[in-house]
């Protein structure tokens, strides 16, 4: 039986020649410019146009994009930022690294994204920003968060790291917040073979500051004059040229991911009574970086798939406020039951665009077989 890995080694195989040529071209170029050159500027322009965004600033990773925006928003010591209790570490660490406090709010039980009502309850006079994150299949309720941020007079940072290509009410992910971020790491919907990210913003002040902060506080005009205490969060020229090339194929790859998700959801919807719950059907406000279902016997399902050569992945095994690094910063005695439930039940299935129909069917068959076996009466 052939292996169907969760992280496929041939993700960039069809662009192998292009990548090798670019390494040669950039590596041997006269100007020896490996970061923040013309290719990065062209990539930023192409992304900006494709999104209809006011500005895009490419940087070192999605994580550093979050930190750059928090700093550009002036968030620091003594401030609070409301973040989801379920999600990736940078949601908490980026806040802590600017000296502020992440205030964890629970998530929606099925959608697993920050619940606006829970977020509203966590707003205090010290709150400076709300930072909802789109999760594996579903965008956060950005219209509600925009209202909430407005009413509370706080900033709205949209963690759209995993949601590139998704739209809600016709507005692309990343454009709902005063600033949004993307991550281009490997398996993301616009992943690449390396680290990278971007800030998207409609605010010229945020854009200017982020541009300076990503390159040691320099303003791009005069070298070695440091106006701000910045950092190194620069973008690689080879990757910029590669992403420019891959941008053309992005809509087709996103469509393929969406079609795989539609197929899975269609197959899994009848399994709810067997303890397997897919994300709700539909394409509005949906992203297809990862296809995550919830399963009552998640670990058994994972083993069942592994025994059939199918890779799966648990993102994430513990709520953020229960992580050793973040627990000391969480509300003492706090409970985040929906985040805990998501961590106990979530399982991500392969969804990369070059999966064949037969492979997609094989994954779905294996999940359905598990449900049938579990339901079979024991004699
Ligand atoms: C919601 C979310 N935000 C931010 C990040 C950080 O992106 P990066 O890995 O590029 O630093 C991730 C990474 O998976 C993520 O899932």
GROMACS .gro file of C-alpha atoms and ligand atoms in nm:
model
  395
    1UNK     CA    1   0.000   0.000   0.000
    2UNK     CA    2   0.147   0.338  -0.100
    3UNK     CA    3   0.205   0.600   0.169
    4UNK     CA    4  -0.010   0.912   0.169
    5UNK     CA    5   0.186   1.149   0.391
    6UNK     CA    6   0.040   1.453   0.566
    7UNK     CA    7   0.347   1.658   0.469
    8UNK     CA    8   0.414   1.556   0.108
    9UNK     CA    9   0.778   1.568  -0.004
   10UNK     CA   10   0.676   1.655  -0.361
   11UNK     CA   11   0.482   1.972  -0.276
   12UNK     CA   12   0.693   2.190  -0.507
   13UNK     CA   13   0.797   1.921  -0.755
   14UNK     CA   14   0.618   2.076  -1.052
   15UNK     CA   15   0.817   2.399  -1.007
   16UNK     CA   16   1.151   2.233  -0.940
   17UNK     CA   17   1.320   2.367  -1.254
   18UNK     CA   18   1.196   2.720  -1.191
   19UNK     CA   19   1.333   2.710  -0.838
   20UNK     CA   20   1.672   2.577  -0.944
   21UNK     CA   21   1.697   2.843  -1.216
   22UNK     CA   22   1.611   3.115  -0.965
   23UNK     CA   23   1.879   3.000  -0.723
   24UNK     CA   24   2.126   3.030  -1.010
   25UNK     CA   25   1.990   3.365  -1.131
   26UNK     CA   26   1.981   3.536  -0.792
   27UNK     CA   27   2.295   3.365  -0.666
   28UNK     CA   28   2.502   3.479  -0.963
   29UNK     CA   29   2.346   3.823  -1.010
   30UNK     CA   30   2.586   4.117  -1.024
   31UNK     CA   31   2.424   4.306  -0.740
   32UNK     CA   32   2.441   4.009  -0.501
   33UNK     CA   33   2.115   4.121  -0.344
   34UNK     CA   34   1.962   3.833  -0.153
   35UNK     CA   35   1.703   4.014   0.058
   36UNK     CA   36   1.456   4.302   0.011
   37UNK     CA   37   1.547   4.370  -0.350
   38UNK     CA   38   1.343   4.427  -0.664
   39UNK     CA   39   1.192   4.081  -0.657
   40UNK     CA   40   1.054   4.137  -0.307
   41UNK     CA   41   0.912   4.474  -0.414
   42UNK     CA   42   0.750   4.310  -0.720
   43UNK     CA   43   0.609   4.033  -0.505
   44UNK     CA   44   0.459   4.287  -0.264
   45UNK     CA   45   0.302   4.476  -0.555
   46UNK     CA   46   0.159   4.159  -0.709
   47UNK     CA   47   0.009   4.050  -0.377
   48UNK     CA   48  -0.129   4.396  -0.311
   49UNK     CA   49  -0.300   4.399  -0.651
   50UNK     CA   50  -0.434   4.046  -0.626
   51UNK     CA   51  -0.590   4.126  -0.287
   52UNK     CA   52  -0.702   4.480  -0.363
   53UNK     CA   53  -0.505   4.583  -0.053
   54UNK     CA   54  -0.361   4.925   0.016
   55UNK     CA   55  -0.019   4.795   0.119
   56UNK     CA   56   0.165   4.468   0.163
   57UNK     CA   57   0.498   4.433   0.341
   58UNK     CA   58   0.681   4.102   0.303
   59UNK     CA   59   0.872   3.988   0.610
   60UNK     CA   60   1.048   3.694   0.770
   61UNK     CA   61   0.751   3.486   0.892
   62UNK     CA   62   0.388   3.501   0.997
   63UNK     CA   63   0.503   3.511   1.357
   64UNK     CA   64   0.722   3.814   1.306
   65UNK     CA   65   0.445   3.977   1.099
   66UNK     CA   66   0.222   3.964   1.409
   67UNK     CA   67   0.496   4.112   1.626
   68UNK     CA   68   0.573   4.388   1.376
   69UNK     CA   69   0.207   4.493   1.363
   70UNK     CA   70   0.169   4.488   1.742
   71UNK     CA   71   0.473   4.713   1.770
   72UNK     CA   72   0.353   4.941   1.492
   73UNK     CA   73   0.020   4.972   1.674
   74UNK     CA   74   0.211   5.092   1.978
   75UNK     CA   75   0.108   4.797   2.194
   76UNK     CA   76   0.345   4.732   2.483
   77UNK     CA   77   0.391   4.695   2.856
   78UNK     CA   78   0.070   4.699   3.062
   79UNK     CA   79  -0.156   4.655   2.758
   80UNK     CA   80  -0.387   4.359   2.704
   81UNK     CA   81  -0.467   4.186   2.377
   82UNK     CA   82  -0.763   3.947   2.353
   83UNK     CA   83  -0.658   3.629   2.170
   84UNK     CA   84  -0.818   3.287   2.111
   85UNK     CA   85  -0.749   3.012   2.366
   86UNK     CA   86  -0.714   2.762   2.080
   87UNK     CA   87  -0.452   2.816   1.813
   88UNK     CA   88  -0.084   2.841   1.742
   89UNK     CA   89   0.181   2.964   1.985
   90UNK     CA   90   0.250   3.299   1.809
   91UNK     CA   91  -0.098   3.420   1.907
   92UNK     CA   92   0.028   3.434   2.265
   93UNK     CA   93   0.405   3.469   2.223
   94UNK     CA   94   0.390   3.768   1.986
   95UNK     CA   95   0.186   3.958   2.247
   96UNK     CA   96   0.418   3.862   2.532
   97UNK     CA   97   0.725   3.955   2.329
   98UNK     CA   98   0.609   4.317   2.299
   99UNK     CA   99   0.559   4.321   2.678
  100UNK     CA  100   0.178   4.304   2.668
  101UNK     CA  101  -0.053   4.039   2.817
  102UNK     CA  102  -0.252   3.790   2.606
  103UNK     CA  103  -0.602   3.754   2.746
  104UNK     CA  104  -0.738   3.417   2.636
  105UNK     CA  105  -1.101   3.390   2.530
  106UNK     CA  106  -1.279   3.068   2.440
  107UNK     CA  107  -1.365   2.957   2.087
  108UNK     CA  108  -1.681   2.846   1.907
  109UNK     CA  109  -1.738   2.475   1.978
  110UNK     CA  110  -1.766   2.364   1.614
  111UNK     CA  111  -1.589   2.638   1.418
  112UNK     CA  112  -1.299   2.652   1.668
  113UNK     CA  113  -1.236   3.023   1.601
  114UNK     CA  114  -1.250   3.298   1.864
  115UNK     CA  115  -1.609   3.347   1.983
  116UNK     CA  116  -1.702   3.719   1.964
  117UNK     CA  117  -1.922   3.697   2.277
  118UNK     CA  118  -1.640   3.540   2.476
  119UNK     CA  119  -1.397   3.801   2.342
  120UNK     CA  120  -1.636   4.083   2.442
  121UNK     CA  121  -1.642   3.949   2.799
  122UNK     CA  122  -1.264   3.972   2.822
  123UNK     CA  123  -1.239   4.337   2.723
  124UNK     CA  124  -1.112   4.557   3.008
  125UNK     CA  125  -0.992   4.917   3.036
  126UNK     CA  126  -0.641   4.784   2.960
  127UNK     CA  127  -0.742   4.613   2.634
  128UNK     CA  128  -0.564   4.768   2.337
  129UNK     CA  129  -0.644   4.517   2.064
  130UNK     CA  130  -0.844   4.211   1.965
  131UNK     CA  131  -0.659   3.951   1.761
  132UNK     CA  132  -0.895   3.687   1.618
  133UNK     CA  133  -0.734   3.413   1.409
  134UNK     CA  134  -0.888   3.221   1.122
  135UNK     CA  135  -0.846   2.856   1.198
  136UNK     CA  136  -0.823   2.549   0.989
  137UNK     CA  137  -1.131   2.561   0.778
  138UNK     CA  138  -1.320   2.865   0.891
  139UNK     CA  139  -1.268   3.240   0.904
  140UNK     CA  140  -1.341   3.416   1.231
  141UNK     CA  141  -1.659   3.625   1.238
  142UNK     CA  142  -1.483   3.940   1.120
  143UNK     CA  143  -1.794   4.159   1.077
  144UNK     CA  144  -1.870   4.103   1.447
  145UNK     CA  145  -1.509   4.163   1.548
  146UNK     CA  146  -1.496   4.485   1.345
  147UNK     CA  147  -1.808   4.606   1.531
  148UNK     CA  148  -1.671   4.494   1.865
  149UNK     CA  149  -1.336   4.669   1.812
  150UNK     CA  150  -1.521   4.982   1.705
  151UNK     CA  151  -1.754   4.983   2.006
  152UNK     CA  152  -1.469   4.915   2.251
  153UNK     CA  153  -1.233   5.163   2.083
  154UNK     CA  154  -0.958   4.901   2.044
  155UNK     CA  155  -0.742   4.797   1.751
  156UNK     CA  156  -0.821   4.498   1.531
  157UNK     CA  157  -0.536   4.275   1.417
  158UNK     CA  158  -0.652   3.990   1.194
  159UNK     CA  159  -0.438   3.678   1.216
  160UNK     CA  160  -0.505   3.553   0.864
  161UNK     CA  161  -0.180   3.355   0.854
  162UNK     CA  162  -0.357   3.039   0.739
  163UNK     CA  163  -0.644   3.190   0.541
  164UNK     CA  164  -0.492   3.334   0.226
  165UNK     CA  165  -0.745   3.309  -0.055
  166UNK     CA  166  -1.053   3.295   0.169
  167UNK     CA  167  -1.318   3.566   0.143
  168UNK     CA  168  -1.607   3.666   0.368
  169UNK     CA  169  -1.884   3.889   0.231
  170UNK     CA  170  -1.658   3.951  -0.069
  171UNK     CA  171  -1.371   4.082   0.148
  172UNK     CA  172  -1.049   3.877   0.137
  173UNK     CA  173  -0.903   3.740   0.459
  174UNK     CA  174  -0.636   3.983   0.576
  175UNK     CA  175  -0.833   4.293   0.475
  176UNK     CA  176  -1.085   4.293   0.758
  177UNK     CA  177  -0.847   4.413   1.025
  178UNK     CA  178  -0.656   4.738   1.040
  179UNK     CA  179  -0.378   4.497   0.959
  180UNK     CA  180  -0.370   4.129   0.872
  181UNK     CA  181  -0.086   3.882   0.832
  182UNK     CA  182   0.001   3.589   0.607
  183UNK     CA  183   0.240   3.300   0.651
  184UNK     CA  184   0.408   3.137   0.353
  185UNK     CA  185   0.559   2.846   0.535
  186UNK     CA  186   0.556   2.521   0.333
  187UNK     CA  187   0.208   2.372   0.378
  188UNK     CA  188   0.011   2.701   0.400
  189UNK     CA  189  -0.230   2.768   0.114
  190UNK     CA  190   0.036   2.993  -0.045
  191UNK     CA  191   0.329   2.809   0.110
  192UNK     CA  192   0.682   2.806  -0.020
  193UNK     CA  193   0.994   2.603   0.053
  194UNK     CA  194   1.115   2.817   0.343
  195UNK     CA  195   1.012   3.079   0.599
  196UNK     CA  196   0.825   3.395   0.503
  197UNK     CA  197   0.526   3.608   0.582
  198UNK     CA  198   0.357   3.936   0.505
  199UNK     CA  199   0.170   4.221   0.669
  200UNK     CA  200  -0.135   4.357   0.485
  201UNK     CA  201  -0.267   4.694   0.595
  202UNK     CA  202  -0.485   4.985   0.495
  203UNK     CA  203  -0.310   5.213   0.747
  204UNK     CA  204  -0.015   5.406   0.596
  205UNK     CA  205   0.130   5.468   0.944
  206UNK     CA  206   0.136   5.096   1.026
  207UNK     CA  207   0.287   5.023   0.682
  208UNK     CA  208   0.564   5.280   0.724
  209UNK     CA  209   0.657   5.159   1.072
  210UNK     CA  210   0.644   4.789   0.979
  211UNK     CA  211   0.874   4.857   0.679
  212UNK     CA  212   1.125   5.020   0.909
  213UNK     CA  213   1.097   4.767   1.192
  214UNK     CA  214   1.151   4.468   0.960
  215UNK     CA  215   1.493   4.603   0.864
  216UNK     CA  216   1.650   4.729   1.186
  217UNK     CA  217   1.459   5.055   1.196
  218UNK     CA  218   1.609   5.192   0.873
  219UNK     CA  219   1.382   5.397   0.646
  220UNK     CA  220   1.506   5.254   0.314
  221UNK     CA  221   1.664   5.581   0.209
  222UNK     CA  222   1.976   5.600   0.425
  223UNK     CA  223   2.162   5.286   0.526
  224UNK     CA  224   2.287   5.246   0.881
  225UNK     CA  225   2.066   5.517   1.021
  226UNK     CA  226   1.836   5.346   1.269
  227UNK     CA  227   1.526   5.546   1.348
  228UNK     CA  228   1.360   5.271   1.549
  229UNK     CA  229   1.476   4.970   1.748
  230UNK     CA  230   1.392   4.721   1.476
  231UNK     CA  231   1.470   4.360   1.400
  232UNK     CA  232   1.571   4.137   1.114
  233UNK     CA  233   1.249   4.022   0.950
  234UNK     CA  234   1.348   4.058   0.586
  235UNK     CA  235   1.224   3.869   0.282
  236UNK     CA  236   1.437   3.647   0.063
  237UNK     CA  237   1.481   3.736  -0.305
  238UNK     CA  238   1.481   3.376  -0.434
  239UNK     CA  239   1.159   3.304  -0.248
  240UNK     CA  240   1.006   3.634  -0.369
  241UNK     CA  241   1.073   3.540  -0.732
  242UNK     CA  242   0.943   3.187  -0.669
  243UNK     CA  243   0.624   3.316  -0.507
  244UNK     CA  244   0.574   3.561  -0.793
  245UNK     CA  245   0.587   3.264  -1.027
  246UNK     CA  246   0.353   3.057  -0.807
  247UNK     CA  247   0.099   3.335  -0.757
  248UNK     CA  248  -0.042   3.268  -1.104
  249UNK     CA  249  -0.136   2.913  -1.010
  250UNK     CA  250  -0.277   3.001  -0.668
  251UNK     CA  251  -0.646   3.032  -0.768
  252UNK     CA  252  -0.639   2.687  -0.931
  253UNK     CA  253  -0.466   2.533  -0.628
  254UNK     CA  254  -0.717   2.696  -0.393
  255UNK     CA  255  -1.003   2.565  -0.604
  256UNK     CA  256  -0.860   2.214  -0.588
  257UNK     CA  257  -0.827   2.238  -0.209
  258UNK     CA  258  -1.187   2.362  -0.187
  259UNK     CA  259  -1.311   2.076  -0.407
  260UNK     CA  260  -1.131   1.821  -0.186
  261UNK     CA  261  -1.285   1.983   0.124
  262UNK     CA  262  -1.632   1.971  -0.039
  263UNK     CA  263  -1.585   1.602  -0.111
  264UNK     CA  264  -1.467   1.518   0.241
  265UNK     CA  265  -1.749   1.714   0.403
  266UNK     CA  266  -2.004   1.548   0.179
  267UNK     CA  267  -1.873   1.204   0.275
  268UNK     CA  268  -1.841   1.281   0.646
  269UNK     CA  269  -2.168   1.461   0.713
  270UNK     CA  270  -2.359   1.136   0.768
  271UNK     CA  271  -2.103   1.033   1.033
  272UNK     CA  272  -2.208   1.284   1.299
  273UNK     CA  273  -2.398   1.016   1.494
  274UNK     CA  274  -2.083   0.802   1.487
  275UNK     CA  275  -1.884   1.076   1.661
  276UNK     CA  276  -1.715   1.224   1.354
  277UNK     CA  277  -1.806   1.584   1.281
  278UNK     CA  278  -1.677   1.762   0.969
  279UNK     CA  279  -1.671   2.141   0.933
  280UNK     CA  280  -2.000   2.283   0.803
  281UNK     CA  281  -2.041   2.272   0.423
  282UNK     CA  282  -2.006   2.577   0.199
  283UNK     CA  283  -1.738   2.806   0.070
  284UNK     CA  284  -1.824   3.144   0.220
  285UNK     CA  285  -1.562   3.247   0.475
  286UNK     CA  286  -1.383   2.918   0.434
  287UNK     CA  287  -1.014   2.844   0.402
  288UNK     CA  288  -0.847   2.524   0.303
  289UNK     CA  289  -0.502   2.534   0.452
  290UNK     CA  290  -0.589   2.233   0.662
  291UNK     CA  291  -0.903   2.020   0.666
  292UNK     CA  292  -0.980   1.943   1.028
  293UNK     CA  293  -1.263   1.729   1.153
  294UNK     CA  294  -1.357   1.655   1.512
  295UNK     CA  295  -1.369   1.293   1.625
  296UNK     CA  296  -1.476   1.149   1.959
  297UNK     CA  297  -1.211   0.876   1.934
  298UNK     CA  298  -0.953   1.094   1.767
  299UNK     CA  299  -0.644   0.895   1.866
  300UNK     CA  300  -0.800   0.569   1.748
  301UNK     CA  301  -0.896   0.731   1.418
  302UNK     CA  302  -0.542   0.861   1.376
  303UNK     CA  303  -0.404   0.509   1.436
  304UNK     CA  304  -0.660   0.359   1.200
  305UNK     CA  305  -0.549   0.599   0.923
  306UNK     CA  306  -0.181   0.542   0.997
  307UNK     CA  307  -0.231   0.165   0.968
  308UNK     CA  308  -0.362   0.233   0.617
  309UNK     CA  309  -0.065   0.451   0.523
  310UNK     CA  310  -0.254   0.779   0.561
  311UNK     CA  311  -0.084   1.062   0.748
  312UNK     CA  312  -0.287   1.297   0.968
  313UNK     CA  313  -0.194   1.565   1.218
  314UNK     CA  314  -0.313   1.703   1.551
  315UNK     CA  315  -0.312   2.082   1.549
  316UNK     CA  316  -0.309   2.153   1.853
  317UNK     CA  317  -0.295   1.911   2.144
  318UNK     CA  318  -0.343   2.169   2.423
  319UNK     CA  319  -0.518   2.507   2.462
  320UNK     CA  320  -0.276   2.800   2.467
  321UNK     CA  321  -0.347   2.898   2.830
  322UNK     CA  322  -0.261   2.540   2.935
  323UNK     CA  323   0.081   2.548   2.766
  324UNK     CA  324   0.371   2.568   3.015
  325UNK     CA  325   0.501   2.890   2.856
  326UNK     CA  326   0.168   3.071   2.863
  327UNK     CA  327  -0.012   2.930   3.169
  328UNK     CA  328   0.161   3.175   3.406
  329UNK     CA  329   0.009   3.460   3.201
  330UNK     CA  330  -0.344   3.315   3.185
  331UNK     CA  331  -0.630   3.407   3.420
  332UNK     CA  332  -0.583   3.196   3.736
  333UNK     CA  333  -0.846   2.922   3.754
  334UNK     CA  334  -0.963   3.009   3.401
  335UNK     CA  335  -1.148   2.749   3.194
  336UNK     CA  336  -1.172   2.732   2.817
  337UNK     CA  337  -1.394   2.427   2.766
  338UNK     CA  338  -1.446   2.463   2.391
  339UNK     CA  339  -1.073   2.506   2.328
  340UNK     CA  340  -1.006   2.196   2.539
  341UNK     CA  341  -1.270   2.000   2.350
  342UNK     CA  342  -1.120   2.106   2.017
  343UNK     CA  343  -0.774   1.992   2.133
  344UNK     CA  344  -0.914   1.654   2.240
  345UNK     CA  345  -1.103   1.591   1.917
  346UNK     CA  346  -0.937   1.767   1.627
  347UNK     CA  347  -0.767   1.577   1.346
  348UNK     CA  348  -0.635   1.721   1.021
  349UNK     CA  349  -0.644   1.519   0.700
  350UNK     CA  350  -0.430   1.561   0.387
  351UNK     CA  351  -0.570   1.829   0.155
  352UNK     CA  352  -0.283   1.941  -0.069
  353UNK     CA  353  -0.382   2.024  -0.425
  354UNK     CA  354  -0.192   1.751  -0.605
  355UNK     CA  355  -0.378   1.472  -0.426
  356UNK     CA  356  -0.547   1.263  -0.694
  357UNK     CA  357  -0.920   1.191  -0.681
  358UNK     CA  358  -0.837   0.831  -0.598
  359UNK     CA  359  -0.621   0.939  -0.304
  360UNK     CA  360  -0.889   1.173  -0.174
  361UNK     CA  361  -1.139   0.889  -0.199
  362UNK     CA  362  -0.899   0.659  -0.016
  363UNK     CA  363  -0.874   0.904   0.275
  364UNK     CA  364  -1.252   0.945   0.291
  365UNK     CA  365  -1.310   0.568   0.265
  366UNK     CA  366  -1.071   0.507   0.553
  367UNK     CA  367  -1.251   0.759   0.776
  368UNK     CA  368  -1.592   0.611   0.687
  369UNK     CA  369  -1.463   0.260   0.747
  370UNK     CA  370  -1.349   0.366   1.095
  371UNK     CA  371  -1.695   0.503   1.172
  372UNK     CA  372  -1.858   0.178   1.053
  373UNK     CA  373  -1.622  -0.040   1.256
  374UNK     CA  374  -1.683   0.165   1.570
  375UNK     CA  375  -2.057   0.136   1.523
  376UNK     CA  376  -2.056  -0.239   1.454
  377UNK     CA  377  -2.233  -0.423   1.738
  378UNK     CA  378  -1.994  -0.621   1.955
  379UNK     CA  379  -2.100  -0.980   2.017
  380LIG     C1  380  -0.294   3.122   1.302
  380LIG     C2  381  -0.144   3.134   1.283
  380LIG     N1  382  -0.084   3.252   1.305
  380LIG     C3  383   0.049   3.268   1.288
  380LIG     C4  384   0.129   3.164   1.247
  380LIG     C5  385   0.275   3.186   1.234
  380LIG     O1  386   0.323   3.176   1.103
  380LIG     P1  387   0.476   3.133   1.076
  380LIG     O2  388   0.486   2.987   1.095
  380LIG     O3  389   0.501   3.177   0.935
  380LIG     O4  390   0.561   3.209   1.172
  380LIG     C6  391   0.072   3.039   1.224
  380LIG     C7  392   0.154   2.925   1.181
  380LIG     O5  393   0.108   2.816   1.159
  380LIG     C8  394  -0.068   3.023   1.242
  380LIG     O6  395  -0.128   2.903   1.225
   0.00000   0.00000   0.00000
